[in-house]
PDB file of C-alpha atoms in Angstrom:
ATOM      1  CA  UNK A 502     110.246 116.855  91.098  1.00  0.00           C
ATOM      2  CA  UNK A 503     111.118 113.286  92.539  1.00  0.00           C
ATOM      3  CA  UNK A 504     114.136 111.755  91.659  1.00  0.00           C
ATOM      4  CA  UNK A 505     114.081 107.634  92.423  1.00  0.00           C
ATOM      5  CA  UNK A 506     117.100 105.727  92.942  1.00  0.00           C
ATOM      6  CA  UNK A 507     116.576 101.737  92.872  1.00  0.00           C
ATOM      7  CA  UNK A 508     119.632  99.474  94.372  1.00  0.00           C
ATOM      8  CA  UNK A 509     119.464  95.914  96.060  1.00  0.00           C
ATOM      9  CA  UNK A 510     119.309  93.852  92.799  1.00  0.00           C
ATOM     10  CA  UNK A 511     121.608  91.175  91.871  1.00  0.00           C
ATOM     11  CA  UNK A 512     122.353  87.298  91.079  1.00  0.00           C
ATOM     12  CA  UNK A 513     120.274  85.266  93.466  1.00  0.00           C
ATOM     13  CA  UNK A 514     119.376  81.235  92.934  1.00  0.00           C
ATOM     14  CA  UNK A 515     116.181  80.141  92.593  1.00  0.00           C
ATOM     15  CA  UNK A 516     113.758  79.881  95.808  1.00  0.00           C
ATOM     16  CA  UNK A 517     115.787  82.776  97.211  1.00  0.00           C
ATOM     17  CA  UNK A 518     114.977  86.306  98.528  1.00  0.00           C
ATOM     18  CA  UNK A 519     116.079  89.498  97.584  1.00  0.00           C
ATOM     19  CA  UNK A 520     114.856  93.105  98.748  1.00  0.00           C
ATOM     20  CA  UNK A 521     115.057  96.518  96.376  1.00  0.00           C
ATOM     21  CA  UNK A 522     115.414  99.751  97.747  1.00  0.00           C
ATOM     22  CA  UNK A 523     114.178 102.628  96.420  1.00  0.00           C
ATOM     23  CA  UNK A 524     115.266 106.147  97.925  1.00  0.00           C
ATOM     24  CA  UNK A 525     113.317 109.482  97.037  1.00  0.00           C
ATOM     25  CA  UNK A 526     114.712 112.560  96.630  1.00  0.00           C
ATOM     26  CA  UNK A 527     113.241 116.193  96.190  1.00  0.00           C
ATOM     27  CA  UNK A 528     109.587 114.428  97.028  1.00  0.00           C
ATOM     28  CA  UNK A 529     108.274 112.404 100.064  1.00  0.00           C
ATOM     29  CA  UNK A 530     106.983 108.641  99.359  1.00  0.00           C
ATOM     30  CA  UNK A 531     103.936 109.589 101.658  1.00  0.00           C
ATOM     31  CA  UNK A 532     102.425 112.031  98.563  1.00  0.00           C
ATOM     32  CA  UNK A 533     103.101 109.593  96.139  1.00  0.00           C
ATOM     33  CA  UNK A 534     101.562 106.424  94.654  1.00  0.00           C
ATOM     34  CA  UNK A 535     104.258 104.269  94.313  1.00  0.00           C
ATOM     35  CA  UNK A 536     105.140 101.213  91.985  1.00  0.00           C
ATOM     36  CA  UNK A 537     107.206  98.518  91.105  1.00  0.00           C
ATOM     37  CA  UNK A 538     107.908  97.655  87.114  1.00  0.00           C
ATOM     38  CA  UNK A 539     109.946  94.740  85.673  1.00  0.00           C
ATOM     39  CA  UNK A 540     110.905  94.263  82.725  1.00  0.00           C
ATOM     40  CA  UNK A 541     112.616  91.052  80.675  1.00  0.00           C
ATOM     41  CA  UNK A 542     114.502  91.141  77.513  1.00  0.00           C
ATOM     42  CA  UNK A 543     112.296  91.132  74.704  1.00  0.00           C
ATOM     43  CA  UNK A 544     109.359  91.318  76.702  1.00  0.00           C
ATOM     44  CA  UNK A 545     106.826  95.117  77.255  1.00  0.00           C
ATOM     45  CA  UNK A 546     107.059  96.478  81.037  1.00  0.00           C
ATOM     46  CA  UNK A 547     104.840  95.121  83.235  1.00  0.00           C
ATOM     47  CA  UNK A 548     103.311  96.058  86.540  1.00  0.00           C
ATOM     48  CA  UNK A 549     104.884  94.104  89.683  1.00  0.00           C
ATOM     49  CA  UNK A 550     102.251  95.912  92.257  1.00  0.00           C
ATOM     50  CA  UNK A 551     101.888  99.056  93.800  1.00  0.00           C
ATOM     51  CA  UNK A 552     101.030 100.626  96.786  1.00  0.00           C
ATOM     52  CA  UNK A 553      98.939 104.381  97.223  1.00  0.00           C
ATOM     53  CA  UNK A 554      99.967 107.301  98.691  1.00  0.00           C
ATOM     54  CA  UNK A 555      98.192 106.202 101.934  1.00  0.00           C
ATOM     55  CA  UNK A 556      99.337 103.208 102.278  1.00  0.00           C
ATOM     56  CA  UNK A 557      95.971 101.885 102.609  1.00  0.00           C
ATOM     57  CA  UNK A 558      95.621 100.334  98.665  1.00  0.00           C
ATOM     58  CA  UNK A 559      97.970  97.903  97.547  1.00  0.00           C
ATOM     59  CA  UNK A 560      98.146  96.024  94.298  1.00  0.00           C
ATOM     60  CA  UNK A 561     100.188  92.692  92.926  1.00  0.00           C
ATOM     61  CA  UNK A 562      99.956  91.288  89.835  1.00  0.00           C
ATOM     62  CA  UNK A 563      98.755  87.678  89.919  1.00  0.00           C
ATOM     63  CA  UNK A 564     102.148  86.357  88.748  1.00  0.00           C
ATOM     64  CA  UNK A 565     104.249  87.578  92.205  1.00  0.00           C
ATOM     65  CA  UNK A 566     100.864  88.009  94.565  1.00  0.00           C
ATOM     66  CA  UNK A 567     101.964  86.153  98.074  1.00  0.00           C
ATOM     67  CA  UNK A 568     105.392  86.284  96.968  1.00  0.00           C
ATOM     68  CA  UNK A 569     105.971  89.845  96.795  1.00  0.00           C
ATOM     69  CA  UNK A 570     105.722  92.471  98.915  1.00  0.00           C
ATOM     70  CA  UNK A 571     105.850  96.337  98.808  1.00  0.00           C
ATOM     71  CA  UNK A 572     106.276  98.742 101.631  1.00  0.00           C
ATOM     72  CA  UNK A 573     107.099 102.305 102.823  1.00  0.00           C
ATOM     73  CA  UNK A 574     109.443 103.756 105.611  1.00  0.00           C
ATOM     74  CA  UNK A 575     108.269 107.377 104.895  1.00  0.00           C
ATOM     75  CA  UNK A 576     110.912 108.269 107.774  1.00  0.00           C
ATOM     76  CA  UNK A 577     113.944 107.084 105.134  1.00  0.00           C
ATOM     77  CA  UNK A 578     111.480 108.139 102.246  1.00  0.00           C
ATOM     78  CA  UNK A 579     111.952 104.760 100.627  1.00  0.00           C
ATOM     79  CA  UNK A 580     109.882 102.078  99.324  1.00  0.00           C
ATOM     80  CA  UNK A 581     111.226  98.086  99.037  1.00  0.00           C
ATOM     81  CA  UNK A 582     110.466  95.427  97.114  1.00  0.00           C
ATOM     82  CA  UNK A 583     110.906  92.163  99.434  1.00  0.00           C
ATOM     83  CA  UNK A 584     111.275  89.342  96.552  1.00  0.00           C
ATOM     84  CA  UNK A 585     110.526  85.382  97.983  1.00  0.00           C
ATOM     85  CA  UNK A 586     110.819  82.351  96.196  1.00  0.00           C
ATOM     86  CA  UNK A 587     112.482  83.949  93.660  1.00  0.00           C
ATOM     87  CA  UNK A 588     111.844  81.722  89.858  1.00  0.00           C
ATOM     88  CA  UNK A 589     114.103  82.032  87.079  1.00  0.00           C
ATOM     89  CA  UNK A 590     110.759  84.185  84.807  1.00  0.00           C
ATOM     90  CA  UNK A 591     111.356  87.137  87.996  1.00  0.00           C
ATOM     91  CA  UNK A 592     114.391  87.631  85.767  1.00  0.00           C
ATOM     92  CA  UNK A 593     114.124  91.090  84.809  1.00  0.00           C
ATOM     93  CA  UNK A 594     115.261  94.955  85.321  1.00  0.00           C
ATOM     94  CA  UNK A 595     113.321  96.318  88.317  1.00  0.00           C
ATOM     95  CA  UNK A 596     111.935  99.782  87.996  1.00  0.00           C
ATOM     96  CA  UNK A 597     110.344 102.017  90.805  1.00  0.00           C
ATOM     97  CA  UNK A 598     108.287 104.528  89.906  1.00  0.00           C
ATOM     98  CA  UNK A 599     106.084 107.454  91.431  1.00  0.00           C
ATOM     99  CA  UNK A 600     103.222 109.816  90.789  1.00  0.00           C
ATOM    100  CA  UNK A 601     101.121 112.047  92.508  1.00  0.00           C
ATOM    101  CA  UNK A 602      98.545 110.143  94.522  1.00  0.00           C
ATOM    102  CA  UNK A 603      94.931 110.861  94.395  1.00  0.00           C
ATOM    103  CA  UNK A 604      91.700 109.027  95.010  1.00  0.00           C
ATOM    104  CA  UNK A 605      92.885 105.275  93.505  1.00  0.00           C
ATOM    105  CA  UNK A 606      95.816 103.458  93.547  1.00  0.00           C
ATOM    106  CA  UNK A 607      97.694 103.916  89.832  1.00  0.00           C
ATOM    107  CA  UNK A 608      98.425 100.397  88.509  1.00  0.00           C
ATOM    108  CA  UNK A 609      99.827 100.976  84.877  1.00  0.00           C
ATOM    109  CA  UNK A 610     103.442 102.091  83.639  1.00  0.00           C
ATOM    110  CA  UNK A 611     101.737 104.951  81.449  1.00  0.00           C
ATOM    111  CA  UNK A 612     100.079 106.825  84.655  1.00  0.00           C
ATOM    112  CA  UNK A 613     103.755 107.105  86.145  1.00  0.00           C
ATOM    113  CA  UNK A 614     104.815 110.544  86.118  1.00  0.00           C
ATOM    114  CA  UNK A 615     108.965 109.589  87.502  1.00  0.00           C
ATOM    115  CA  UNK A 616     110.851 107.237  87.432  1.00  0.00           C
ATOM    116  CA  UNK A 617     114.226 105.703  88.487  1.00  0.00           C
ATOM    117  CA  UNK A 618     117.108 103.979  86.318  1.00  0.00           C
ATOM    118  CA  UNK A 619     116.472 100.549  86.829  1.00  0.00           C
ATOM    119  CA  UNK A 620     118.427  97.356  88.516  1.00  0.00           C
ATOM    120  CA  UNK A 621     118.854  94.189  87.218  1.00  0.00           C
ATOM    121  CA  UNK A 622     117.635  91.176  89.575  1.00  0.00           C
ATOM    122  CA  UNK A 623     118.904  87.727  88.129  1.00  0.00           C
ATOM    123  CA  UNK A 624     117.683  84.089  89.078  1.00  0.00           C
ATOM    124  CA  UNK A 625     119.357  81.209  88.263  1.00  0.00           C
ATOM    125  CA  UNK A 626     118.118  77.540  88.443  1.00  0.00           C
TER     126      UNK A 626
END
């Protein structure tokens, strides 16, 4: 029923910042569990972190934990992705992605339900 629409992505040097959007359609953020993918060429999806329904549970993988941060404006039924010191191995397409929240926070690509088309965040050195 959700449709996701990622944008904010682009070339950005290392040790910069960079924040994706992603706007919700036909579905408010506030029902869903909601999380952030990446993926690098030649590499399987892999969880960035994720945030429940509530907004109570949050998760980051260890590899962007204190770097990364995911939140909700469930007024503009969006979700971000506010990227810091931004390495060259962030290098991937970004991917939001929802399902229907329930009593624990969904951390894995396969428990995703929707999902948006992707956006392609580049660091340099």
């Amino acid at each position: 029923q959700v449709q996701l629409v990622e944008s904010g992505g682009g070339l950005v040097q290392a040790g910069g910042s960079l924040r994706l959007s992603c706007a919700a359609s036909g579905g408010t953020v506030g029902s869903y569990d909601m999380g952030w993918f990446r993926q690098a060429p030649g590499k399987e999806r892999e969880v960035v972190g994720a945030v429940s329904w509530r907004g109570i549970d949050s998760y980051y993988a260890a590899s962007v934990k204190g770097r990364f941060t995911i939140s909700k404006d469930n007024a503009k039924n969006t979700v971000y992705l506010q990227m810091n010191s931004l390495k060259p191995e962030d290098t991937a397409v970004y991917y939001c992605a929802a399902v229907g929240g329930t009593t624990r926070i969904r951390t894995q690509p396969y428990e995703y339900d929707y999902w948006g088309q992707g956006t392609q965040v580049t660091v340099s050195s």
